[in-house]
Amino acid sequence: MTLVVVYHFLASLLLLLSATQISQIITHCTVPGTIALTFDDGPSAYTTQLLSLLASHNIQATFFIIGNDPSRGAISSPPWSGILQGMYAEGHQIASHSWAHQDLSTLGVDGVREEILRNEDAFKSVIGVVPTYFRCPYLRCGAASSLLTDFGYRVVDVSIDTKDYENNDASLIAVSKNKFQAELGWGGQGGGVVLAHDIHYQTVASLAEYMIMLVKERGLKAVTVGECIGDDRQGWYRS
């Protein structure tokens, strides 16, 4: 085998690996008739209210959790630890959103590794397992994508961003509702991965129920990210 042939073989292999890595970023559901409601940045003072709403509709969602927020402290301390334990027991999917919500695309390898591992330790201490799904803060992974893959994570992006973080006011939340309505599909096909935030009052008090009602009207079933891509609960976590 000549050096030229070897070079082309290696180049093709690298392209294949890159394509595989890109394909591992989850943006849409693959199970027909499903849609994934996801909530970032919690837990917060509003999370329990959201969990009650979801329970009343028999819906499980995916929560991308920040391990330590200066406004509330670490998830290993009460009441946050209890909220996460209840969330886990109720069948919701708990996923990682980094330790301190830093922009991973601006960090070096050591910084990214710390954001990953500190959250893993926190999850292990609270729910006894480590999530295998991860969403990068600000939806910016950069070079961190390869490190996340090395750590065994499935990276989740979004296909429907409600922009609730721009509309957290009673006079504005209709903007997020209208955006969701315009971008939501219909039953019979794989739906989107929806981004909202349980740290915003209007999301929990108004937007969440609106989304649930519209999902039902469209003939879709709201499930976790894992379920919407055909991954059973055993694949959501590792010990």
mmCIF file with all atom_site columns, C-alpha atoms in Angstrom, residues 21 44 50 52 63 72 77 82 102 104 119 129 134 136 151 171 179 191 198 203 211 220 228:
data_model
loop_
_atom_site.group_PDB
_atom_site.id
_atom_site.type_symbol
_atom_site.label_atom_id
_atom_site.label_alt_id
_atom_site.label_comp_id
_atom_site.label_asym_id
_atom_site.label_entity_id
_atom_site.label_seq_id
_atom_site.pdbx_PDB_ins_code
_atom_site.Cartn_x
_atom_site.Cartn_y
_atom_site.Cartn_z
_atom_site.occupancy
_atom_site.B_iso_or_equiv
_atom_site.pdbx_formal_charge
_atom_site.auth_seq_id
_atom_site.auth_comp_id
_atom_site.auth_asym_id
_atom_site.auth_atom_id
_atom_site.pdbx_PDB_model_num
ATOM 1  C CA . GLN A 1 21  ? -19.793 12.686 15.680 1.00 0.00 ? 21  GLN A CA 1
ATOM 2  C CA . SER A 1 44  ? -35.510 26.615 40.563 1.00 0.00 ? 44  SER A CA 1
ATOM 3  C CA . LEU A 1 50  ? -43.863 22.446 36.726 1.00 0.00 ? 50  LEU A CA 1
ATOM 4  C CA . SER A 1 52  ? -47.024 18.988 39.334 1.00 0.00 ? 52  SER A CA 1
ATOM 5  C CA . PHE A 1 63  ? -34.443 18.490 32.513 1.00 0.00 ? 63  PHE A CA 1
ATOM 6  C CA . ARG A 1 72  ? -29.458 29.084 44.476 1.00 0.00 ? 72  ARG A CA 1
ATOM 7  C CA . SER A 1 77  ? -28.017 20.932 49.032 1.00 0.00 ? 77  SER A CA 1
ATOM 8  C CA . GLY A 1 82  ? -34.990 16.636 47.091 1.00 0.00 ? 82  GLY A CA 1
ATOM 9  C CA . GLN A 1 102 ? -19.998 28.448 31.382 1.00 0.00 ? 102 GLN A CA 1
ATOM 10 C CA . LEU A 1 104 ? -17.734 25.596 26.860 1.00 0.00 ? 104 LEU A CA 1
ATOM 11 C CA . ASN A 1 119 ? -21.574 17.906 37.633 1.00 0.00 ? 119 ASN A CA 1
ATOM 12 C CA . VAL A 1 129 ? -26.210 7.779  38.823 1.00 0.00 ? 129 VAL A CA 1
ATOM 13 C CA . PHE A 1 134 ? -25.698 16.633 27.792 1.00 0.00 ? 134 PHE A CA 1
ATOM 14 C CA . CYS A 1 136 ? -24.021 22.697 26.133 1.00 0.00 ? 136 CYS A CA 1
ATOM 15 C CA . PHE A 1 151 ? -16.906 10.879 28.136 1.00 0.00 ? 151 PHE A CA 1
ATOM 16 C CA . SER A 1 171 ? -47.377 40.840 28.241 1.00 0.00 ? 171 SER A CA 1
ATOM 17 C CA . LYS A 1 179 ? -43.357 30.794 17.965 1.00 0.00 ? 179 LYS A CA 1
ATOM 18 C CA . GLY A 1 191 ? -41.441 15.908 16.191 1.00 0.00 ? 191 GLY A CA 1
ATOM 19 C CA . ASP A 1 198 ? -38.044 26.142 34.323 1.00 0.00 ? 198 ASP A CA 1
ATOM 20 C CA . THR A 1 203 ? -42.809 29.488 31.319 1.00 0.00 ? 203 THR A CA 1
ATOM 21 C CA . MET A 1 211 ? -47.448 23.680 24.859 1.00 0.00 ? 211 MET A CA 1
ATOM 22 C CA . LEU A 1 220 ? -48.320 14.260 19.206 1.00 0.00 ? 220 LEU A CA 1
ATOM 23 C CA . CYS A 1 228 ? -38.255 10.221 21.407 1.00 0.00 ? 228 CYS A CA 1
#
